[in-house]
Amino acid sequence: MGLNIKDIAKLAGVSPATVSRVINGTGNVAEENKQRVLKVLEETGYKPNALARGLLMNKTNVIGVIVPDLSNINFAEFVKGIENEAKSNGLSVLLTTSENDTDSEISYFQLFKEKRVDGIIFSGTIFTERHREELEKADIPFIVFGQWFEHPKLTCVNVDNERAAYEATKYLISKGAKNLSMIMGPLWDRSAGYDRYSGFLKAIVEEGINPKDIVLEEGDFSIKSGYKAMKSILERKKIDGVLAANDFMALGAIKYLVDKGINIPDEVQVMGFDDNIISEIYNPSLSTIKIDFYEAGKMCVKAFIDTTDNKPIDKNILLPYQLIIRRSTK
Amino acid sequence: MGLNIKDIAKLAGVSPATVSRVINGTGNVAEENKQRVLKVLEETGYKPNALARGLLMNKTNVIGVIVPDLSNINFAEFVKGIENEAKSNGLSVLLTTSENDTDSEISYFQLFKEKRVDGIIFSGTIFTERHREELEKADIPFIVFGQWFEHPKLTCVNVDNERAAYEATKYLISKGAKNLSMIMGPLWDRSAGYDRYSGFLKAIVEEGINPKDIVLEEGDFSIKSGYKAMKSILERKKIDGVLAANDFMALGAIKYLVDKGINIPDEVQVMGFDDNIISEIYNPSLSTIKIDFYEAGKMCVKAFIDTTDNKPIDKNILLPYQLIIRRSTK
DNA sequence: TTGTAAGCGTTATCAA
DNA sequence: TTGATAACGCTTACAA
């Protein structure tokens, strides 16, 4: 096996305590001894055992991260943001993916407990009684991304989805859309499902349109479901504008319209949500609400750090968003 | 803080050793005591401290993973494969991203050493003397993805890029392309750069074409560089087929061709590499060599496990690939 | 079948 | 300024 601190101490002719002091820069060490230790450290390539240190200090400098799915480029960006911000703060990332499955999520909470991570960044769509139980038991900072779950121990990082959807809808209306439709996400997803739907509705009502006259379809955030939803909408009503609850569904919708030879944006305007990297290069390029997932990841780590530093911190952190107009709208 | 094994022992009226035996299923425990311990475990939600256990057992059940960039959906898929396979084998993933920067990579090797990970899965493009030094010092399994680095301690998982590029080129020729060009990756990237270029060349030469008559451009695997490369190629020569060293560059090329009103595939056929998820939905959809990054990730974990189990294992593991024909070729 | 005790590699305390 | 020692929480001989 590798060397331990005693070996280094022997090689440098000092005690383990002195070696520890040199490594951590704690306490005073005579310059001569310090140099000798440094030299041995350099020569041997010794690295202190983080397990032993963690055991003693009750701190691992590791954060546990749970995301639904890395295939979704948004979450990949999110994790990238977390990883980069973690790195610059001397933290490591223990990564898990849950597919939004509650059983998995709970088992990861427990795994993180075993591994004694310093904090957890959680991105999931539902928060059950079981989640709550685990949370009660845990005594580490807990950051949630993408939802507003009510719990005193939770810090939530999210965008104001309702307002964003409201603005996007208003934009479509301002560009002449009169017969609007929406491809919603599942409503049990409070943020990307319900709140976006709710913002859309608000704009519609404000315009004096009867919600009953609106044709809605629900998708599962996949490209395919967007395609199907668009088809189903057009079979029921002639529309001239559609808001999708995410870019994938919007792209699916565009694909259907293109397949049918329907002109975008002249006949139908399409607006997405998230600003997926695909949206910019797609043909036609997609107008959308940009949410910066990379930045969101960094934000979560910062929130974690502030919490551990006992800085006062908002329980609900609002992320900025941005309306990006491309070719799929006028 | 949380409970420890002594607390559990006290609560169950047994010794810590007995609790340990129950938790790990080692040694014999009287049924009655076992039930009592199990009950306390259940009630308290106690989780053993993995740090203490790891310290003692010299094993953490954690693998360190280094990838260049999670923004690249291929690597995101790769990590997903790793994570899923790791999970099913009771392993956790410590994730880092390096941007292909050697300094970062080396520092992650050292971080992993501190954290006492059980193995490392490394995806990078270059292997320097410094990499070699770190490798020599390490005594854990080391799996490399996407390159063939020569080193006795290394297990490499990769596709036969040369043959794949050769086949792709042959396909274009079989479909009538006579004036071919290639958008290469940087040649210092042995696999995705050099080997793919080399396979292209081989097919060209075999066709009796003088390599000097071929117009080549080098990109950096980004969409933008593909766009620029296509522009530059067309300014120098009229071609009817192009192979790009990855899908992003191929998509950039397509975008340029579409912008210029050049018909795909009638005037120019385009072939990519990797099978990015975008490639299928792009307009026109992109023909490509599919490399299953998710599967590759699983493969790396399996290679790691086989190594630790002392199973005989190939030092060079070949991944399958697949020619996928879509609308960008005939 | 059970419990005691040693030891894994650190850091912090305290005395020298 | 330095070093001996205890402690972190666990597993495993070994003894009972």
XYZ file of C-alpha atoms (C1' of nucleotides) in Angstrom:
692
model
C 0.000 0.000 0.000
C 0.882 3.628 -0.021
C 2.793 5.522 2.584
C 1.166 7.029 5.614
C 1.944 10.044 7.696
C 4.132 8.039 10.045
C 6.341 6.937 7.186
C 6.743 10.506 6.082
C 7.512 11.543 9.639
C 10.210 8.919 9.916
C 11.740 9.858 6.589
C 11.833 13.503 7.561
C 13.022 12.776 11.080
C 10.077 14.481 12.757
C 6.822 13.415 14.382
C 3.551 12.770 12.542
C 2.105 15.830 14.224
C 4.717 18.025 12.611
C 4.083 16.552 9.206
C 0.391 17.214 9.676
C 1.142 20.792 10.623
C 3.196 21.295 7.496
C 0.566 19.790 5.254
C -2.277 21.790 6.694
C -0.369 24.950 7.481
C -1.620 24.860 11.048
C 0.605 25.797 13.966
C 4.231 26.776 13.848
C 6.992 24.633 12.411
C 10.691 25.481 12.364
C 11.735 26.493 8.882
C 14.364 23.767 8.698
C 11.959 20.998 9.617
C 9.368 22.407 7.308
C 11.722 22.255 4.356
C 12.759 18.700 5.176
C 9.132 17.592 5.349
C 8.262 19.425 2.157
C 11.125 17.683 0.416
C 10.001 14.239 1.547
C 6.455 15.068 0.536
C 7.661 16.040 -2.898
C 9.886 12.993 -3.311
C 7.362 10.442 -2.173
C 4.277 11.959 -3.785
C 2.496 11.273 -0.520
C -1.186 12.168 -0.352
C -2.997 12.161 2.998
C -5.806 9.664 3.327
C -9.040 11.606 2.974
C -10.973 8.829 4.691
C -8.994 9.119 7.895
C -9.169 12.858 7.759
C -12.863 12.834 7.049
C -13.523 10.415 9.858
C -11.807 12.657 12.323
C -12.985 16.002 11.060
C -16.517 14.869 10.307
C -16.212 16.541 6.920
C -15.519 15.062 3.529
C -15.552 17.989 1.123
C -17.857 15.962 -1.043
C -21.331 16.953 -2.191
C -23.873 14.420 -3.341
C -25.797 15.277 -6.481
C -29.000 13.711 -7.729
C -30.304 14.513 -11.218
C -33.051 12.738 -13.141
C -31.160 12.015 -16.336
C -27.870 12.955 -17.929
C -29.201 12.265 -21.439
C -31.050 15.504 -21.058
C -28.472 18.066 -22.074
C -29.949 20.551 -19.621
C -29.089 18.371 -16.684
C -25.690 17.643 -18.157
C -25.076 21.390 -18.234
C -26.418 21.672 -14.724
C -24.000 19.031 -13.477
C -21.181 20.716 -15.355
C -21.943 23.951 -13.532
C -21.984 22.131 -10.220
C -18.743 20.346 -10.945
C -16.909 23.492 -11.980
C -18.082 25.551 -9.043
C -17.368 22.661 -6.682
C -13.857 22.306 -8.056
C -13.050 25.968 -7.493
C -14.102 25.538 -3.881
C -12.173 22.378 -3.157
C -15.246 20.193 -3.294
C -15.811 16.920 -5.097
C -19.008 15.643 -6.632
C -20.567 12.279 -6.005
C -22.999 11.917 -8.891
C -26.157 9.843 -9.129
C -29.077 9.714 -11.551
C -32.586 8.809 -10.480
C -34.870 8.840 -13.541
C -37.195 10.737 -11.183
C -37.837 7.481 -9.388
C -38.658 8.020 -5.722
C -37.184 4.706 -4.586
C -33.890 5.558 -6.241
C -33.890 9.036 -4.802
C -34.451 7.770 -1.276
C -31.754 5.147 -1.647
C -29.353 7.868 -2.773
C -30.147 9.951 0.261
C -29.120 6.955 2.314
C -26.039 6.313 0.246
C -25.019 9.927 0.769
C -25.553 9.496 4.462
C -23.214 6.508 4.514
C -20.615 8.370 2.503
C -20.963 11.300 4.866
C -21.253 13.908 2.129
C -21.272 17.502 3.357
C -24.394 18.445 1.437
C -26.883 17.360 -1.178
C -28.011 19.011 -4.390
C -31.243 17.473 -5.512
C -33.061 17.910 -8.768
C -36.320 16.009 -8.904
C -39.928 16.675 -9.751
C -41.828 15.328 -6.793
C -41.409 15.525 -3.074
C -43.171 12.789 -1.166
C -43.669 12.048 2.486
C -40.689 9.694 2.249
C -38.489 12.467 0.925
C -39.634 14.563 3.848
C -38.769 11.845 6.343
C -35.254 11.461 5.012
C -34.821 15.186 5.049
C -35.891 15.426 8.680
C -33.275 12.886 9.651
C -30.475 14.539 7.733
C -28.461 17.333 9.257
C -26.653 18.607 6.201
C -27.512 21.403 3.784
C -30.030 20.379 1.212
C -30.395 22.339 -2.031
C -33.239 21.693 -4.449
C -33.108 22.787 -8.056
C -36.058 23.313 -10.368
C -38.913 23.117 -7.875
C -40.328 25.047 -4.984
C -40.811 22.448 -2.307
C -42.056 23.777 0.986
C -39.841 22.721 3.855
C -37.966 24.749 6.454
C -34.758 22.810 5.883
C -34.782 23.248 2.117
C -33.145 25.886 -0.019
C -34.747 26.031 -3.460
C -33.093 27.375 -6.594
C -35.501 27.870 -9.468
C -36.846 30.290 -12.056
C -40.219 31.978 -11.909
C -41.752 29.659 -14.469
C -45.185 31.159 -14.279
C -43.971 34.620 -15.086
C -41.709 33.351 -17.839
C -44.542 31.458 -19.514
C -46.746 34.492 -19.122
C -44.205 36.692 -20.890
C -43.633 34.188 -23.653
C -47.346 33.970 -24.320
C -47.684 37.737 -24.272
C -44.924 37.912 -26.839
C -46.738 35.549 -29.204
C -49.891 37.603 -28.830
C -47.984 40.813 -29.488
C -46.781 39.280 -32.744
C -50.298 38.677 -33.943
C -51.098 35.202 -32.701
C -54.833 35.004 -32.056
C -55.468 31.283 -31.771
C -53.014 29.989 -29.260
C -52.413 26.515 -27.979
C -50.058 24.975 -25.499
C -48.165 21.718 -25.289
C -47.920 21.345 -21.547
C -45.736 19.133 -19.426
C -47.304 16.816 -16.846
C -49.046 18.946 -14.239
C -47.653 17.002 -11.299
C -44.377 18.611 -12.223
C -45.077 21.791 -10.341
C -42.525 23.983 -12.067
C -42.041 22.878 -15.656
C -45.541 21.432 -15.832
C -48.016 23.337 -13.739
C -46.388 26.764 -13.378
C -45.703 27.126 -17.081
C -49.225 26.127 -17.886
C -50.498 28.526 -15.305
C -48.521 31.440 -16.767
C -49.844 30.660 -20.217
C -53.386 30.630 -18.914
C -52.938 33.911 -17.128
C -51.871 35.644 -20.329
C -54.734 34.079 -22.230
C -57.332 35.181 -19.721
C -55.870 38.657 -19.549
C -56.412 38.858 -23.282
C -60.091 38.211 -22.777
C -59.928 34.786 -24.346
C -62.107 32.095 -22.841
C -59.850 29.286 -21.620
C -62.489 26.858 -22.761
C -61.767 27.797 -26.351
C -58.128 26.827 -25.952
C -56.884 23.466 -27.189
C -54.291 21.915 -24.912
C -52.158 18.823 -25.140
C -49.940 17.259 -22.551
C -46.549 15.733 -23.396
C -43.776 14.120 -21.412
C -41.046 16.593 -22.418
C -39.768 14.321 -25.206
C -39.408 15.236 -28.862
C -41.790 12.464 -29.821
C -44.520 13.628 -27.486
C -44.241 17.135 -28.926
C -44.704 15.760 -32.417
C -47.765 13.799 -31.387
C -49.227 16.701 -29.446
C -48.890 19.077 -32.383
C -50.619 16.566 -34.622
C -53.450 16.134 -32.176
C -53.883 19.870 -31.713
C -54.104 20.587 -35.424
C -56.617 17.839 -35.905
C -58.867 19.615 -33.471
C -58.342 23.265 -34.242
C -56.635 25.676 -36.575
C -54.094 27.598 -34.538
C -51.475 30.221 -35.316
C -49.251 30.000 -32.243
C -48.112 27.367 -29.795
C -46.132 27.462 -26.588
C -44.388 24.257 -25.538
C -43.321 23.579 -21.964
C -39.818 22.711 -23.139
C -37.659 22.876 -26.245
C -37.740 19.176 -27.006
C -41.509 19.228 -27.365
C -41.310 22.468 -29.337
C -38.834 20.834 -31.708
C -41.131 17.859 -32.093
C -43.939 20.265 -32.888
C -41.811 22.053 -35.470
C -40.918 18.755 -37.055
C -44.584 17.925 -37.455
C -45.361 21.335 -38.947
C -42.458 21.044 -41.377
C -43.554 17.540 -42.335
C -47.008 18.898 -43.102
C -45.626 21.791 -45.099
C -47.016 24.359 -42.719
C -45.003 27.559 -42.736
C -43.243 28.643 -39.575
C -43.690 31.361 -38.399
C -46.138 32.743 -40.995
C -48.861 30.194 -40.390
C -47.882 28.983 -36.933
C -45.470 30.539 -34.465
C -43.674 28.204 -32.070
C -42.084 29.056 -28.742
C -40.122 26.675 -26.546
C -38.674 26.694 -23.053
C -35.097 26.158 -21.759
C -32.885 27.065 -24.744
C -31.464 23.727 -25.561
C -28.276 23.940 -27.660
C -30.147 22.235 -30.469
C -32.666 25.058 -30.637
C -30.227 27.506 -32.108
C -29.046 25.315 -34.955
C -32.360 23.718 -35.770
C -34.054 24.705 -38.983
C -35.994 26.875 -38.394
C -34.254 27.970 -35.227
C -36.459 28.006 -32.174
C -37.537 31.003 -30.139
C -37.450 30.129 -26.491
C -37.077 31.129 -22.878
C -33.428 30.672 -22.061
C -32.663 29.123 -18.721
C -29.008 28.899 -17.936
C -28.576 25.450 -16.453
C -24.842 25.819 -16.126
C -25.304 28.933 -14.052
C -28.022 27.182 -12.088
C -25.548 24.468 -11.149
C -23.043 27.020 -9.937
C -25.780 28.760 -7.992
C -26.667 25.587 -6.152
C -23.087 25.054 -5.044
C -22.854 28.669 -3.916
C -26.050 28.261 -1.953
C -24.569 25.173 -0.335
C -21.382 26.991 0.594
C -23.235 29.972 2.003
C -25.314 27.630 4.094
C -22.290 25.889 5.567
C -20.682 29.261 6.200
C -23.816 30.225 8.084
C -24.313 33.207 5.861
C -27.891 34.416 5.800
C -29.411 32.945 2.693
C -32.742 33.107 0.927
C -34.722 29.904 1.183
C -35.957 30.580 -2.339
C -33.399 31.696 -4.870
C -34.686 33.101 -8.156
C -32.753 32.394 -11.325
C -32.880 34.841 -14.225
C -34.349 33.881 -17.573
C -34.386 35.470 -20.963
C -36.708 35.579 -23.956
C -34.732 34.588 -27.044
C -36.324 35.349 -30.381
C -35.284 33.309 -33.387
C -36.962 32.186 -36.598
C -39.854 30.154 -35.239
C -41.686 33.300 -34.178
C -42.270 36.617 -35.873
C -24.195 13.906 15.119
C -25.615 10.641 14.025
C -25.555 7.397 15.864
C -22.624 5.036 15.701
C -22.358 1.306 15.984
C -21.836 1.467 19.735
C -25.105 3.288 20.188
C -26.880 0.652 18.186
C -25.178 -2.051 20.209
C -26.302 -0.485 23.446
C -29.864 -0.064 22.230
C -30.006 -3.669 21.134
C -28.255 -4.924 24.244
C -25.394 -6.563 22.337
C -21.809 -5.718 21.479
C -20.680 -3.637 18.485
C -19.168 -6.757 16.978
C -22.550 -8.434 16.886
C -24.148 -5.413 15.243
C -21.417 -5.453 12.644
C -22.018 -9.131 12.021
C -25.707 -8.536 11.487
C -25.152 -5.633 9.129
C -22.607 -7.435 7.027
C -24.016 -10.924 7.322
C -20.669 -12.250 8.488
C -20.352 -14.874 11.207
C -23.142 -16.403 13.235
C -25.589 -14.476 15.322
C -28.351 -15.951 17.463
C -31.683 -15.412 15.772
C -33.097 -13.531 18.722
C -30.208 -11.079 18.875
C -30.297 -10.684 15.153
C -33.949 -9.672 15.236
C -33.360 -7.222 18.039
C -30.510 -5.596 16.143
C -32.519 -5.495 12.932
C -35.326 -3.792 14.775
C -33.064 -1.121 16.226
C -31.486 -0.616 12.821
C -34.900 -0.091 11.337
C -36.077 2.241 14.065
C -33.021 4.424 14.128
C -32.336 4.511 10.395
C -28.699 3.961 11.270
C -26.235 3.899 8.368
C -22.659 2.724 8.949
C -19.970 5.319 8.376
C -18.404 4.501 5.021
C -15.302 6.460 5.914
C -14.504 4.310 8.913
C -15.262 1.189 6.976
C -13.214 2.309 3.999
C -10.314 3.214 6.202
C -10.269 -0.217 7.724
C -11.023 -2.247 4.611
C -8.869 -0.199 2.309
C -11.766 -0.063 -0.125
C -14.294 2.666 -0.801
C -16.578 1.299 -3.531
C -16.067 4.539 -5.353
C -14.687 4.977 -8.840
C -13.190 8.217 -10.045
C -14.252 9.385 -13.478
C -12.576 12.004 -15.654
C -14.274 13.233 -18.820
C -13.357 16.253 -20.936
C -16.719 17.987 -21.026
C -20.274 17.247 -20.037
C -21.667 19.771 -22.536
C -20.826 17.202 -25.147
C -23.848 14.947 -25.103
C -21.656 11.983 -25.985
C -19.734 12.274 -22.771
C -22.931 12.872 -20.865
C -24.213 9.567 -22.260
C -20.918 7.967 -21.404
C -21.143 9.108 -17.800
C -24.736 7.958 -17.660
C -23.630 4.480 -18.723
C -20.915 4.500 -16.095
C -23.266 5.663 -13.400
C -25.923 3.088 -14.173
C -23.522 0.181 -14.368
C -21.744 1.369 -11.237
C -25.020 1.590 -9.381
C -25.967 -1.985 -10.228
C -22.657 -3.096 -8.799
C -22.799 -1.164 -5.576
C -20.316 1.426 -6.737
C -20.488 5.204 -6.575
C -19.097 7.706 -9.028
C -16.866 10.629 -8.172
C -17.127 12.824 -11.248
C -14.662 15.381 -12.605
C -14.317 17.251 -15.888
C -10.988 18.269 -17.313
C -11.546 20.172 -20.578
C -8.718 17.935 -21.818
C -6.320 19.983 -19.757
C -3.335 17.975 -18.595
C -2.835 19.957 -15.400
C -6.438 19.299 -14.409
C -6.179 15.651 -15.258
C -3.074 15.191 -13.154
C -4.626 17.019 -10.248
C -7.634 14.724 -10.459
C -5.425 11.675 -10.343
C -4.068 13.046 -7.103
C -7.484 13.918 -5.773
C -8.595 10.371 -6.482
C -5.576 9.091 -4.647
C -6.503 11.133 -1.589
C -10.074 9.943 -1.758
C -8.824 6.379 -2.091
C -11.080 5.523 -5.015
C -10.979 1.870 -6.062
C -10.373 2.622 -9.716
C -10.259 5.324 -12.353
C -12.069 5.679 -15.651
C -10.303 8.221 -17.773
C -11.413 9.764 -21.012
C -8.869 12.142 -22.468
C -7.112 12.758 -25.724
C -3.467 12.914 -24.821
C -1.196 10.900 -22.612
C 1.923 12.692 -21.520
C 4.955 11.693 -19.533
C 3.261 13.192 -16.501
C 0.236 10.987 -16.980
C 2.587 8.048 -17.177
C 4.326 8.998 -13.936
C 1.052 9.224 -12.016
C -0.017 5.924 -13.466
C 3.177 4.216 -12.360
C 2.617 5.400 -8.799
C -1.010 4.272 -8.682
C -1.897 0.756 -7.769
C -5.545 0.722 -8.765
C -7.235 -0.339 -12.007
C -7.080 2.296 -14.665
C -9.497 2.225 -17.607
C -9.093 4.525 -20.598
C -11.930 5.276 -22.974
C -11.619 6.554 -26.516
C -7.898 6.153 -27.061
C -5.299 3.427 -27.404
C -2.566 4.482 -25.044
C 0.297 2.031 -24.758
C 0.998 1.122 -21.169
C 1.091 -2.232 -19.405
C -1.105 -0.989 -16.574
C -3.805 0.411 -18.848
C -6.978 -1.173 -20.110
C -8.303 0.663 -23.163
C -11.911 0.662 -24.346
C -12.372 2.119 -27.806
C -13.752 1.582 -31.300
C -11.699 0.796 -34.366
C -11.920 4.317 -35.707
C -9.761 3.696 -38.708
C -11.906 0.872 -39.962
C -15.097 2.775 -39.244
C -13.907 5.798 -41.210
C -12.774 3.496 -43.984
C -16.210 1.928 -44.218
C -17.993 5.256 -44.118
C -15.863 6.552 -46.959
C -16.406 3.384 -48.965
C -20.115 3.875 -48.531
C -20.022 7.405 -49.914
C -18.037 6.155 -52.895
C -20.495 3.316 -53.452
C -23.243 5.908 -53.631
C -21.536 7.746 -56.429
C -19.368 10.306 -54.640
C -16.315 10.964 -56.793
C -14.880 14.144 -55.330
C -14.564 13.526 -51.653
C -13.319 15.728 -48.894
C -12.888 15.362 -45.190
C -13.324 17.643 -42.215
C -10.823 16.131 -39.850
C -10.373 16.540 -36.151
C -7.001 17.609 -34.749
C -4.451 14.922 -35.564
C -2.942 14.899 -32.082
C -6.176 13.252 -31.068
C -5.085 9.777 -32.047
C -8.497 8.196 -32.241
C -11.088 10.725 -33.331
C -8.492 12.793 -35.172
C -5.746 10.708 -36.666
C -7.351 7.269 -36.966
C -10.479 8.588 -38.661
C -8.410 10.586 -41.071
C -6.256 7.560 -41.698
C -9.239 5.344 -42.506
C -10.582 7.961 -44.901
C -7.243 8.119 -46.663
C -7.012 4.377 -46.943
C -10.354 4.177 -48.730
C -9.380 7.042 -51.039
C -6.083 5.472 -52.011
C -7.704 2.118 -52.553
C -9.980 3.833 -55.047
C -6.977 4.932 -57.018
C -7.431 8.568 -56.111
C -4.314 10.610 -55.534
C -4.419 11.942 -51.952
C -2.872 15.148 -53.232
C -6.062 15.901 -55.122
C -8.064 15.737 -51.922
C -9.055 18.913 -50.139
C -8.920 18.602 -46.377
C -9.863 20.882 -43.548
C -9.249 20.526 -39.855
C -11.834 21.497 -37.247
C -12.018 21.322 -33.469
C -15.126 19.106 -33.291
C -17.444 22.090 -32.836
C -20.427 22.995 -35.001
C -18.842 26.312 -35.851
C -15.614 24.800 -37.031
C -17.560 22.432 -39.285
C -19.366 25.377 -40.826
C -16.121 27.211 -41.466
C -14.398 24.128 -42.814
C -17.190 23.430 -45.296
C -17.003 27.006 -46.512
C -13.271 26.821 -46.964
C -13.451 23.490 -48.785
C -16.040 24.713 -51.271
C -14.051 27.809 -51.974
C -11.181 25.608 -53.099
C -12.903 22.761 -54.878
C -16.229 21.454 -56.071
C -16.966 18.302 -54.117
C -19.853 15.872 -53.954
C -19.190 14.122 -50.676
C -17.713 14.964 -47.292
C -16.864 12.939 -44.229
C -16.638 14.780 -40.936
C -14.740 13.435 -37.947
C -17.779 13.971 -35.750
C -21.443 14.853 -35.983
C -21.128 18.387 -34.708
C -18.779 19.327 -37.532
C -21.001 17.465 -39.993
C -23.988 19.455 -38.773
C -22.031 22.670 -39.182
C -21.189 21.591 -42.723
C -24.832 20.851 -43.460
C -25.831 24.227 -42.119
C -23.414 25.915 -44.501
C -24.653 23.869 -47.465
C -28.269 24.662 -46.623
C -27.423 28.338 -46.235
C -25.860 28.273 -49.695
C -28.834 26.476 -51.190
C -26.766 23.448 -52.102
C -28.867 20.308 -52.224
C -28.111 17.499 -49.805
C -27.567 14.709 -50.777
C -27.996 15.298 -54.521
C -25.148 17.754 -54.890
C -23.176 16.932 -51.761
C -23.462 13.913 -49.497
C -22.522 14.384 -45.843
C -21.492 11.737 -43.350
C -20.771 12.286 -39.673
C -19.356 10.317 -36.789
C -20.808 9.386 -33.348
C -24.579 9.552 -33.857
C -25.401 12.485 -31.744
C -29.081 12.618 -30.754
C -29.401 15.814 -32.746
C -28.398 14.014 -35.928
C -31.625 12.115 -36.192
C -33.925 15.093 -35.884
C -31.863 17.557 -37.861
C -33.140 18.637 -41.231
C -31.896 16.877 -43.303
C -31.132 14.072 -40.899
C -27.496 13.060 -40.797
C -25.985 9.754 -41.872
C -23.325 8.742 -39.423
C -21.282 6.084 -37.689
C -23.132 5.305 -34.509
C -20.992 4.846 -31.453
C -22.917 3.876 -28.379
C -21.449 6.011 -25.644
C -23.867 4.755 -23.040
C -22.773 1.206 -23.710
C -19.160 2.336 -23.705
C -19.617 3.693 -20.198
C -21.040 0.396 -18.994
C -18.191 -1.425 -20.672
C -15.615 0.614 -18.793
C -17.194 -0.223 -15.450
C -17.334 -3.896 -16.383
C -13.678 -3.796 -17.349
C -12.922 -2.245 -13.980
C -14.859 -4.905 -12.135
C -13.240 -7.731 -14.054
C -9.867 -6.270 -13.263
C -10.544 -6.106 -9.540
C -11.923 -9.643 -9.655
C -8.660 -10.696 -11.255
C -10.501 -12.071 -14.231
C -8.362 -12.314 -17.320
C -9.173 -9.267 -19.394
C -8.150 -7.862 -22.746
C -5.932 -4.837 -22.462
C -7.680 -3.478 -25.542
C -11.432 -3.785 -25.680
C -13.123 -3.130 -29.007
C -16.510 -1.444 -29.056
C -18.959 -2.118 -31.883
C -20.062 0.610 -34.247
C -22.752 0.896 -36.855
C -23.254 2.729 -40.125
C -26.541 4.627 -39.956
C -27.925 5.912 -43.220
C -30.292 8.872 -43.149
C -31.131 11.719 -45.505
C -27.759 13.409 -45.826
C -26.441 10.608 -48.024
C -27.958 8.729 -50.930
C -22.428 -17.509 19.908
C -20.590 -13.425 21.906
C -17.594 -9.644 23.553
C -13.028 -7.321 24.098
C -9.526 -4.954 22.033
C -6.439 -3.674 18.403
C -5.829 -1.066 14.462
C -6.921 1.579 9.960
C -4.522 7.116 9.133
C -5.454 11.238 10.410
C -5.726 15.796 13.576
C -6.119 18.243 18.049
C -4.941 18.650 22.702
C -1.749 19.089 25.984
C 2.529 18.820 28.180
C 7.294 19.395 27.610
C 8.413 24.525 18.498
C 7.668 19.720 19.126
C 5.903 15.041 20.148
C 2.960 11.618 22.589
C -1.589 10.457 22.881
C -6.507 10.187 22.366
C -10.153 10.046 19.333
C -13.060 9.459 14.936
C -16.319 4.584 13.755
C -15.688 0.565 11.961
C -14.193 -4.772 11.347
C -11.880 -8.772 12.799
C -8.855 -11.771 15.455
C -8.967 -13.892 19.490
C -10.570 -15.268 23.842
C -14.344 -16.619 26.521
